Amino acid sequence: MFKDRDNQAQVTPQDGDFPPAQLLHDQILHEGRAAPRKQARIASFADRYHEWREHASLTLSGLDLAPDLARDIGSRRWLRGVATLVGLSAVALSGWPGFSPVEAAPAMQIDEDARDEFRSQMIMPLALGGDSGRRMGATLAVIPLANAPERPRIEMVATLTPGDGFDRMLRRAGVSEVEAERIAGMVGQAMPLEDIAPGTQVDITLGRRLADGQPRPLDALSFRARFDLQIAVERRNGELFLDPRPILVDTTPLRIRGDVGSSLYRSARAAGAPAKSVQQFLRVLSNELDLDREISSTDTFDLIVDYKRAATGEVEAGDVLYAAIYRNGEPRRRMMRWGREGRYYEASGVGEERQGLMAPVPGAITSRYGMRRHPILGIRRMHAGLDFRASHGTPIYAVTDGRVNFAGRNGSYGNYVKLDHAGNLATGYAHMSRIAVNRGQQVRRGQVIGYVGSTGLSTGPHLHYEMYRGGQKVDPASVRFVTRAQLEGRELEEFRAQLASLQRVEPGAALVDLAPDPDASEEPVREIDRLENRQKVR
């Protein structure tokens, strides 16, 4: 292919035997200038990458990074193989999937309207009396009606809200104004309407309309007026009749006795005492005894609770009537609830001990008793009381039992209340925003007597609290006293008679099965009539 020009005539190929090409150096540099560019095109990127890969493979194969770990254990070659294994394992673990929850589309939020819409596509409304109020799904089996028939009856539950009237509640449920007033008057014959507790639920059944556009007439009404009374109103032959239904109630107090054991609270709960009653029992005894030091595990507790059971199955536990601790059969302390105030007295007729004074408001003391510079007048003068930090409207409590000596406006004190207590002591409460007691009224420890304000000579809402001994102002922080009440005369006799009556109550007598109420009727309850399926009116 390549021939020397000078020897072209002398050299003749024979039978395809060509001599090798011979190029002089000058011919490569001067005559063949295109050769370097042609050689660069041949050495492309793919060729260079292939050459680099083979070179790298040869180099890495000589490193011996993955030796047989079963040989030469502990040698440098073996350690190099272990390092390779650890590195590859770390790389594999770094790509391991996590345990976080798989993200998915959020669950569909279904409200009451959407639920009723779904129910209309199922057969469920037929089982519930068609109370969804929705049309059935549009299928070939559905034939539209010219006029949709009105439901013959509507059953609902109406709730008597605080401050609401019984007749207003009926009108909200769809009863006509005239009929609502008449029904309220009939119910008022059985019990005062104001005695019906807020939150009482009334089952109402409305009948078919007499004409289009008129309110539905009331067919039946029923509610639990009291624990011992069920009131019903029914329509018979077009007339409404009141049907009060007294409920048999057993008022035998619940008496529970047992050993104190390792925990008085757990022992009383295990014996069947309600949790609320056990807590009250412990509060009563804690005023008389140190429950941690003066009561042992071998002592016996005696608890009597005001207890009511209705023949319909409801149970209502009230206040603790009697609380006692016995040791070796002898009473250590016996306390009984007595009087309209619900105070506890020892069996001898002495009232429970009240140690010290409670804080008039739940706030920190910002200014104490003593000389100070007045924040408004700018002069130094005696600050004869304690200032408590409290926000506007915070309730103010009586620090102990007493009688209201003064309640009203009192100069720089603003709205001011003064209480007289036993032991020739008195307390004063100033700068109130509102007064909650009247002059001459008896108040109990912890009773609300007013609310924090900034009336009078005051820079902001707070309580100025003072104490008097014999009419003279003293430091309230220095006074700690004990109050006890003493029963006398006829009241003491009545107290002891009540105590003897409670002592005759047998433990567990209140848990005996009640005799069936002869007036109670057993009527089957269908799914369509269940209370939770009725429409609620608020």
Coordinates of C-alpha atoms in Angstrom, one line a residue:
M1 CA 0.0 0.0 0.0
F2 CA 2.8 2.4 1.0
K3 CA 5.8 2.4 -1.5
D4 CA 9.0 4.3 -1.8
R5 CA 8.8 6.5 -4.9
D6 CA 12.4 5.9 -5.9
N7 CA 12.1 2.1 -5.9
Q8 CA 8.6 1.9 -7.4
A9 CA 9.7 0.5 -10.7
Q10 CA 12.1 -2.2 -9.2
V11 CA 9.7 -3.7 -6.7
T12 CA 6.9 -5.8 -8.2
P13 CA 4.6 -7.9 -6.1
Q14 CA 4.4 -11.5 -6.8
D15 CA 1.3 -13.6 -5.9
G16 CA 0.1 -11.0 -3.3
D17 CA 3.5 -10.9 -1.5
F18 CA 3.8 -7.3 -0.6
P19 CA 6.8 -6.0 1.3
P20 CA 6.2 -4.2 4.5
A21 CA 5.5 -0.5 4.3
Q22 CA 8.5 1.6 4.9
L23 CA 8.1 5.3 5.8
L24 CA 10.9 7.6 6.4
H25 CA 10.9 10.0 9.4
D26 CA 10.9 13.0 7.0
Q27 CA 7.9 11.6 5.2
I28 CA 6.0 11.2 8.5
L29 CA 6.8 14.8 9.5
H30 CA 6.7 16.5 6.2
E31 CA 4.8 14.5 3.6
G32 CA 2.1 13.0 5.9
R33 CA 1.0 15.9 8.1
A34 CA -2.6 14.5 8.3
A35 CA -1.4 11.3 10.1
P36 CA -1.4 12.8 13.6
R37 CA -5.0 14.1 13.3
K38 CA -6.1 10.7 11.9
Q39 CA -4.5 8.9 14.9
A40 CA -6.3 11.3 17.4
R41 CA -9.6 10.4 15.9
I42 CA -8.9 6.7 16.3
A43 CA -8.0 7.1 20.0
S44 CA -11.6 8.1 21.0
F45 CA -13.0 8.5 24.5
A46 CA -14.4 4.9 24.5
D47 CA -11.0 3.5 23.6
R48 CA -9.3 5.6 26.3
Y49 CA -12.0 4.5 28.9
H50 CA -11.5 0.8 27.9
E51 CA -7.7 1.2 28.3
W52 CA -8.2 2.9 31.7
R53 CA -10.6 0.2 32.9
E54 CA -8.2 -2.6 32.0
H55 CA -5.3 -0.8 33.7
A56 CA -7.4 -0.2 36.8
S57 CA -8.5 -3.8 36.9
L58 CA -4.9 -5.0 36.7
T59 CA -3.9 -2.6 39.4
L60 CA -6.8 -3.6 41.8
S61 CA -6.3 -7.3 41.1
G62 CA -2.8 -6.9 42.4
L63 CA -4.0 -5.4 45.7
D64 CA -5.7 -8.6 46.8
L65 CA -8.5 -6.9 48.7
A66 CA -10.7 -10.0 49.2
P67 CA -8.4 -12.8 50.3
D68 CA -9.8 -16.1 51.7
L69 CA -10.6 -15.4 55.3
A70 CA -10.2 -19.0 56.2
R71 CA -6.5 -18.9 55.6
D72 CA -3.7 -17.1 57.4
I73 CA -6.0 -15.9 60.2
G74 CA -4.6 -12.9 62.0
S75 CA -2.0 -12.0 59.3
R76 CA -1.8 -8.6 57.6
R77 CA -3.4 -10.1 54.4
W78 CA -6.3 -11.5 56.5
L79 CA -6.8 -8.2 58.4
R80 CA -7.0 -6.4 55.0
G81 CA -9.8 -8.9 54.0
V82 CA -11.7 -8.2 57.2
A83 CA -11.5 -4.5 56.6
T84 CA -13.0 -5.0 53.1
L85 CA -15.8 -7.1 54.6
V86 CA -16.6 -4.5 57.2
G87 CA -16.6 -1.7 54.6
L88 CA -18.9 -3.5 52.2
S89 CA -21.2 -4.4 55.1
A90 CA -21.4 -0.8 56.2
V91 CA -22.3 0.3 52.6
A92 CA -25.0 -2.3 52.4
L93 CA -26.5 -1.3 55.8
S94 CA -26.6 2.3 54.8
G95 CA -29.0 1.5 52.1
W96 CA -31.3 -0.6 54.3
P97 CA -34.9 0.6 54.3
G98 CA -36.2 2.5 57.4
F99 CA -39.1 1.6 59.6
S100 CA -41.0 4.8 59.2
P101 CA -44.7 4.4 58.2
V102 CA -45.5 4.3 54.6
E103 CA -47.1 7.5 53.5
A104 CA -50.5 7.1 52.0
A105 CA -53.5 9.2 51.1
P106 CA -55.2 10.6 54.3
A107 CA -58.5 9.0 55.5
M108 CA -61.6 10.6 54.2
Q109 CA -63.2 12.9 56.7
I110 CA -66.9 11.9 57.1
D111 CA -69.2 14.3 58.9
E112 CA -72.9 13.6 59.8
D113 CA -74.2 14.9 56.4
A114 CA -71.8 12.7 54.4
R115 CA -72.6 9.7 56.6
D116 CA -76.3 10.2 55.9
E117 CA -75.5 10.5 52.2
F118 CA -73.7 7.2 52.2
R119 CA -76.4 5.5 54.2
S120 CA -79.0 6.6 51.6
Q121 CA -77.2 4.3 49.1
M122 CA -77.6 1.2 51.4
I123 CA -80.4 -0.8 52.8
M124 CA -79.5 0.4 56.3
P125 CA -82.2 3.2 56.4
L126 CA -84.9 0.6 55.9
A127 CA -83.8 -1.2 59.1
L128 CA -83.7 2.1 61.0
G129 CA -87.1 3.3 59.9
G130 CA -85.8 5.5 57.1
D131 CA -84.6 8.1 59.5
S132 CA -81.7 9.4 57.3
G133 CA -84.1 11.7 55.4
R134 CA -82.2 11.1 52.2
R135 CA -83.4 9.7 48.9
M136 CA -82.4 6.3 47.8
G137 CA -79.7 5.9 45.2
A138 CA -80.9 6.5 41.6
T139 CA -81.2 3.0 40.1
L140 CA -83.5 1.5 37.5
A141 CA -85.6 0.1 40.4
V142 CA -86.3 3.7 41.7
I143 CA -89.6 5.2 40.5
P144 CA -90.0 8.9 41.2
L145 CA -93.1 9.9 43.1
A146 CA -95.2 13.0 42.3
N147 CA -95.5 13.8 46.0
A148 CA -93.2 12.3 48.6
P149 CA -95.3 11.1 51.6
E150 CA -94.5 12.7 55.0
R151 CA -93.3 10.6 57.8
P152 CA -96.1 9.7 60.1
R153 CA -94.1 10.1 63.3
I154 CA -90.9 11.9 64.3
E155 CA -89.0 10.8 67.4
M156 CA -86.3 13.0 68.9
V157 CA -84.5 13.9 72.1
A158 CA -84.6 17.5 73.4
T159 CA -82.2 18.8 76.1
L160 CA -83.2 21.4 78.7
T161 CA -80.3 23.9 78.7
P162 CA -79.3 26.2 81.6
G163 CA -81.6 29.2 81.7
D164 CA -84.0 27.6 79.3
G165 CA -87.8 27.3 79.8
F166 CA -89.6 24.0 79.4
D167 CA -92.1 25.5 76.9
R168 CA -89.2 27.1 74.9
M169 CA -87.5 23.7 74.7
L170 CA -90.7 22.2 73.3
R171 CA -91.1 25.0 70.7
R172 CA -87.6 24.4 69.6
A173 CA -88.5 20.7 69.0
G174 CA -91.4 21.7 66.7
V175 CA -94.3 21.8 69.1
S176 CA -96.8 24.6 68.5
E177 CA -96.7 27.5 71.0
V178 CA -100.2 26.9 72.3
E179 CA -99.6 23.2 72.9
A180 CA -96.1 23.8 74.4
E181 CA -97.6 26.2 77.0
R182 CA -100.3 23.7 77.8
I183 CA -97.9 20.8 78.3
A184 CA -95.6 23.0 80.5
G185 CA -98.6 23.8 82.7
M186 CA -99.5 20.1 83.0
V187 CA -95.9 19.1 83.9
G188 CA -95.9 22.0 86.5
Q189 CA -98.7 20.2 88.3
A190 CA -96.5 17.3 89.0
M191 CA -93.4 19.3 90.1
P192 CA -92.1 22.8 89.9
L193 CA -90.6 23.5 86.5
E194 CA -87.6 25.3 88.0
D195 CA -86.7 22.1 89.9
I196 CA -86.0 20.3 86.6
A197 CA -82.3 20.1 86.4
P198 CA -80.5 21.6 83.3
G199 CA -79.3 18.9 81.0
T200 CA -82.4 16.8 81.5
Q201 CA -83.2 14.9 78.3
V202 CA -86.8 14.7 77.1
D203 CA -88.0 12.0 74.7
I204 CA -90.5 13.6 72.3
T205 CA -92.7 11.9 69.7
L206 CA -94.5 14.2 67.2
G207 CA -97.4 12.9 65.1
R208 CA -98.7 13.5 61.6
R209 CA -99.6 17.0 60.6
L210 CA -103.3 17.8 60.3
A211 CA -102.7 20.1 57.3
D212 CA -99.7 21.3 55.3
G213 CA -97.9 24.2 56.9
Q214 CA -99.1 23.4 60.5
P215 CA -96.8 22.2 63.3
R216 CA -96.9 18.6 64.2
P217 CA -99.0 17.6 67.2
L218 CA -97.2 16.0 70.2
D219 CA -98.1 12.3 70.6
A220 CA -96.0 11.5 73.6
L221 CA -93.4 13.0 75.9
S222 CA -91.3 11.3 78.7
F223 CA -88.4 12.4 80.9
R224 CA -86.8 11.6 84.3
A225 CA -87.9 14.6 86.4
R226 CA -86.2 13.4 89.6
F227 CA -84.4 10.3 90.8
D228 CA -87.7 9.0 92.1
L229 CA -90.1 10.4 89.5
Q230 CA -90.7 9.7 85.8
I231 CA -93.2 12.1 84.0
A232 CA -95.0 11.2 80.8
V233 CA -97.5 13.1 78.7
E234 CA -99.5 11.0 76.2
R235 CA -102.2 11.7 73.6
R236 CA -105.3 9.5 74.0
N237 CA -108.3 9.9 71.7
G238 CA -107.0 13.3 70.7
E239 CA -106.5 14.6 74.3
L240 CA -103.3 15.0 76.2
F241 CA -103.0 13.3 79.6
L242 CA -100.3 13.7 82.3
D243 CA -99.0 10.4 83.7
P244 CA -96.6 10.9 86.7
R245 CA -94.8 7.6 87.3
P246 CA -93.2 7.4 90.8
I247 CA -90.1 5.2 90.9
L248 CA -89.4 2.9 93.9
V249 CA -86.2 4.1 95.6
D250 CA -84.4 2.5 98.5
T251 CA -82.6 5.0 100.7
T252 CA -80.8 2.6 103.0
P253 CA -77.3 4.1 103.6
L254 CA -74.3 2.1 102.4
R255 CA -72.1 0.9 105.3
I256 CA -68.7 -0.5 104.6
R257 CA -66.3 -1.9 107.2
G258 CA -62.9 -3.4 106.9
D259 CA -59.3 -3.5 108.0
V260 CA -57.0 -0.6 107.1
G261 CA -54.2 -2.9 105.8
S262 CA -51.3 -1.4 103.9
S263 CA -53.4 1.4 102.4
L264 CA -56.6 2.8 103.8
Y265 CA -57.7 4.1 100.4
R266 CA -57.1 0.8 98.5
S267 CA -58.7 -1.3 101.3
A268 CA -61.9 0.9 101.3
R269 CA -62.1 0.7 97.5
A270 CA -61.6 -3.0 97.5
A271 CA -64.5 -3.3 100.0
G272 CA -66.8 -1.6 97.6
A273 CA -66.8 2.1 98.6
P274 CA -67.1 4.6 95.7
A275 CA -63.9 6.5 94.9
K276 CA -65.5 9.9 95.7
S277 CA -66.8 8.7 99.1
V278 CA -63.3 7.3 100.0
Q279 CA -61.7 10.6 99.2
Q280 CA -64.2 12.5 101.3
F281 CA -63.7 9.9 104.1
L282 CA -60.0 10.6 104.1
R283 CA -60.5 14.4 104.2
V284 CA -62.8 14.2 107.2
L285 CA -60.4 12.0 109.2
S286 CA -57.3 13.9 108.2
N287 CA -58.7 16.9 110.1
E288 CA -58.7 14.8 113.3
L289 CA -55.8 12.3 112.9
D290 CA -52.4 12.0 111.3
L291 CA -53.3 9.3 108.8
D292 CA -49.6 8.3 108.3
R293 CA -48.6 8.0 112.0
E294 CA -51.8 7.5 114.1
I295 CA -53.4 4.7 112.1
S296 CA -52.0 1.2 111.9
S297 CA -52.7 -1.6 109.5
T298 CA -54.6 -3.6 112.1
D299 CA -57.2 -0.8 112.7
T300 CA -60.7 -1.0 111.4
F301 CA -62.4 1.7 109.3
D302 CA -66.2 2.3 109.3
L303 CA -67.8 4.2 106.5
I304 CA -71.5 5.1 106.0
V305 CA -72.5 6.9 102.7
D306 CA -75.8 8.4 101.7
Y307 CA -77.0 6.0 99.1
K308 CA -80.0 5.7 96.8
R309 CA -81.1 2.9 94.6
A310 CA -83.9 3.1 92.1
A311 CA -86.0 0.1 91.0
T312 CA -85.0 0.9 87.4
G313 CA -81.4 0.2 88.2
E314 CA -79.8 3.6 88.8
V315 CA -77.6 4.2 91.8
E316 CA -76.7 7.6 93.4
A317 CA -74.0 7.9 96.0
G318 CA -74.1 11.0 98.1
D319 CA -72.0 12.5 101.0
V320 CA -70.2 10.6 103.7
L321 CA -72.6 10.5 106.7
Y322 CA -70.3 8.7 109.2
A323 CA -66.6 8.1 109.3
A324 CA -64.8 6.2 112.1
I325 CA -61.6 4.4 113.0
Y326 CA -61.5 1.6 115.5
R327 CA -58.6 0.0 117.3
N328 CA -59.2 -3.3 119.2
G329 CA -62.9 -2.7 119.0
E330 CA -62.7 0.7 120.7
P331 CA -63.4 3.9 118.6
R332 CA -60.4 6.1 118.1
R333 CA -62.4 8.8 116.3
R334 CA -66.0 8.9 115.1
M335 CA -67.3 11.8 112.9
M336 CA -70.9 12.3 111.7
R337 CA -72.2 14.8 109.2
W338 CA -74.8 17.2 110.8
G339 CA -76.8 20.3 110.0
R340 CA -77.6 22.2 106.8
E341 CA -74.0 23.3 106.4
G342 CA -72.9 19.7 106.2
R343 CA -70.3 20.1 109.0
Y344 CA -68.8 17.0 110.7
Y345 CA -69.0 16.6 114.5
E346 CA -67.3 14.2 116.8
A347 CA -69.6 11.7 118.5
S348 CA -69.6 13.9 121.7
G349 CA -71.1 16.8 119.7
V350 CA -67.9 18.8 119.2
G351 CA -67.3 20.0 115.6
E352 CA -64.4 19.1 113.5
E353 CA -61.1 21.0 114.2
R354 CA -60.2 23.7 111.7
Q355 CA -56.4 24.4 111.9
G356 CA -55.2 27.9 110.9
L357 CA -56.5 30.1 108.1
M358 CA -56.8 29.5 104.4
A359 CA -55.5 32.0 101.8
P360 CA -58.2 34.5 100.7
V361 CA -57.0 34.3 97.0
P362 CA -54.7 31.9 95.2
G363 CA -52.0 34.5 94.6
A364 CA -48.6 35.6 95.9
I365 CA -48.1 38.2 98.5
T366 CA -46.8 41.4 96.9
S367 CA -46.7 43.7 100.0
R368 CA -46.5 42.8 103.7
Y369 CA -47.5 44.4 107.0
G370 CA -45.4 47.4 108.0
M371 CA -44.2 50.8 107.0
R372 CA -43.9 51.6 103.3
R373 CA -44.1 54.4 100.7
H374 CA -47.7 54.6 99.4
P375 CA -47.7 54.0 95.6
I376 CA -50.3 56.8 95.0
L377 CA -49.9 59.3 97.9
G378 CA -46.1 59.2 97.7
I379 CA -45.7 59.3 101.5
R380 CA -44.5 56.8 104.0
R381 CA -47.2 55.4 106.2
M382 CA -48.3 52.1 107.8
H383 CA -49.5 49.3 105.5
A384 CA -51.7 47.5 108.0
G385 CA -52.3 44.3 106.0
L386 CA -51.2 42.0 103.2
D387 CA -51.6 42.6 99.5
F388 CA -52.2 39.6 97.3
R389 CA -51.5 39.5 93.5
A390 CA -54.6 38.4 91.6
S391 CA -56.3 39.2 88.3
H392 CA -59.5 41.1 88.0
G393 CA -62.5 38.9 88.8
T394 CA -60.6 36.2 90.8
P395 CA -62.9 34.8 93.6
I396 CA -62.1 35.9 97.2
Y397 CA -62.7 33.3 99.9
A398 CA -63.5 33.6 103.6
V399 CA -60.4 32.5 105.5
T400 CA -62.5 30.8 108.2
D401 CA -66.1 30.6 109.5
G402 CA -67.7 33.9 110.5
R403 CA -70.5 36.5 110.1
V404 CA -70.5 39.5 107.7
N405 CA -70.1 42.6 109.8
F406 CA -69.9 45.1 106.9
A407 CA -70.4 44.8 103.1
G408 CA -70.4 47.9 100.9
R409 CA -68.4 51.0 99.9
N410 CA -65.8 52.1 102.4
G411 CA -63.8 55.1 101.3
S412 CA -60.2 54.4 100.1
Y413 CA -60.9 50.6 100.6
G414 CA -63.5 50.7 97.8
N415 CA -65.8 47.7 97.9
Y416 CA -65.1 46.3 101.3
V417 CA -66.2 43.3 103.3
K418 CA -65.5 42.7 107.0
L419 CA -66.1 39.3 108.8
D420 CA -66.3 38.7 112.5
H421 CA -64.8 35.4 113.8
A422 CA -64.6 33.6 117.0
G423 CA -61.9 34.6 119.5
N424 CA -62.6 38.3 119.2
L425 CA -61.0 38.2 115.7
A426 CA -62.1 39.8 112.4
T427 CA -60.8 40.0 108.8
G428 CA -61.2 42.7 106.1
Y429 CA -61.1 42.4 102.3
A430 CA -60.7 45.6 100.2
H431 CA -60.7 46.8 96.6
M432 CA -63.3 44.3 95.5
S433 CA -64.9 44.6 92.0
R434 CA -68.1 42.9 93.3
I435 CA -69.4 41.8 96.7
A436 CA -71.0 38.4 96.9
V437 CA -72.4 38.5 100.5
N438 CA -74.8 40.6 102.6
R439 CA -74.4 42.2 106.1
G440 CA -75.4 39.8 108.8
Q441 CA -74.9 36.7 106.7
Q442 CA -73.2 33.6 108.1
V443 CA -70.3 32.4 105.9
R444 CA -68.2 29.3 106.0
R445 CA -64.5 28.7 105.5
G446 CA -63.7 28.8 101.8
Q447 CA -67.0 30.4 100.8
V448 CA -66.8 33.1 98.0
I449 CA -67.5 36.5 99.5
G450 CA -66.5 38.7 96.6
Y451 CA -64.2 39.2 93.5
V452 CA -60.9 40.9 93.1
G453 CA -61.0 44.4 91.6
S454 CA -59.3 47.9 91.8
T455 CA -61.9 50.0 93.5
G456 CA -61.0 52.8 96.0
L457 CA -57.4 54.0 96.3
S458 CA -55.7 51.3 94.2
T459 CA -53.1 51.2 91.4
G460 CA -54.5 47.9 89.9
P461 CA -56.4 44.7 90.6
H462 CA -55.3 43.1 93.8
L463 CA -56.7 42.1 97.3
H464 CA -55.8 44.1 100.4
Y465 CA -56.4 41.7 103.4
E466 CA -56.4 42.9 107.0
M467 CA -56.9 41.2 110.4
Y468 CA -58.3 42.7 113.6
R469 CA -57.9 41.5 117.2
G470 CA -60.2 43.3 119.6
G471 CA -60.8 46.0 117.0
Q472 CA -57.1 46.7 116.5
K473 CA -55.2 45.9 113.3
V474 CA -52.6 43.1 113.6
D475 CA -50.3 41.4 111.2
P476 CA -52.4 38.7 109.5
A477 CA -49.3 36.5 109.0
S478 CA -48.9 36.2 112.7
V479 CA -52.3 34.7 113.5
R480 CA -53.0 31.0 113.4
F481 CA -56.0 29.8 115.4
V482 CA -58.3 26.7 115.7
T483 CA -62.1 26.8 115.5
R484 CA -64.4 24.1 116.8
A485 CA -68.2 24.2 117.1
Q486 CA -70.1 22.7 120.1
L487 CA -73.7 21.3 120.0
E488 CA -75.9 21.9 123.0
G489 CA -79.4 21.3 124.3
R490 CA -82.0 19.9 121.9
E491 CA -79.7 20.0 119.0
L492 CA -77.2 17.8 120.8
E493 CA -80.1 15.3 121.6
E494 CA -81.1 15.2 117.9
F495 CA -77.5 14.7 116.9
R496 CA -77.1 11.7 119.3
A497 CA -80.4 10.2 118.1
Q498 CA -79.2 10.4 114.5
L499 CA -75.9 8.9 115.4
A500 CA -77.6 6.0 117.1
S501 CA -79.8 5.4 114.0
L502 CA -76.7 5.2 111.8
Q503 CA -75.1 2.8 114.2
R504 CA -78.0 0.3 113.6
V505 CA -77.3 0.2 109.8
E506 CA -75.9 -3.2 108.9
P507 CA -72.8 -3.4 106.6
G508 CA -73.9 -4.3 103.0
A509 CA -77.6 -3.8 103.7
A510 CA -77.9 -1.3 100.9
L511 CA -76.7 -3.9 98.4
V512 CA -79.6 -6.4 98.9
D513 CA -81.6 -6.9 95.7
L514 CA -84.8 -4.7 95.5
A515 CA -88.2 -6.2 95.1
P516 CA -89.5 -5.7 91.5
D517 CA -91.7 -2.6 91.0
P518 CA -95.2 -3.7 90.4
D519 CA -95.9 -0.6 88.3
A520 CA -93.0 -1.1 86.0
S521 CA -93.9 -2.5 82.6
E522 CA -91.7 -4.7 80.5
E523 CA -91.9 -3.6 76.9
P524 CA -89.7 -4.9 74.1
V525 CA -87.4 -2.3 72.7
R526 CA -86.9 -2.5 68.9
E527 CA -83.9 -1.2 67.1
I528 CA -86.0 1.5 65.5
D529 CA -87.1 2.8 68.9
R530 CA -83.6 2.9 70.5
L531 CA -82.7 6.3 72.0
E532 CA -79.4 6.7 70.0
N533 CA -81.3 6.5 66.7
R534 CA -83.5 9.4 67.5
Q535 CA -83.0 12.9 66.3
K536 CA -81.5 15.2 68.8
V537 CA -82.7 18.8 69.3
R538 CA -80.4 21.3 71.0

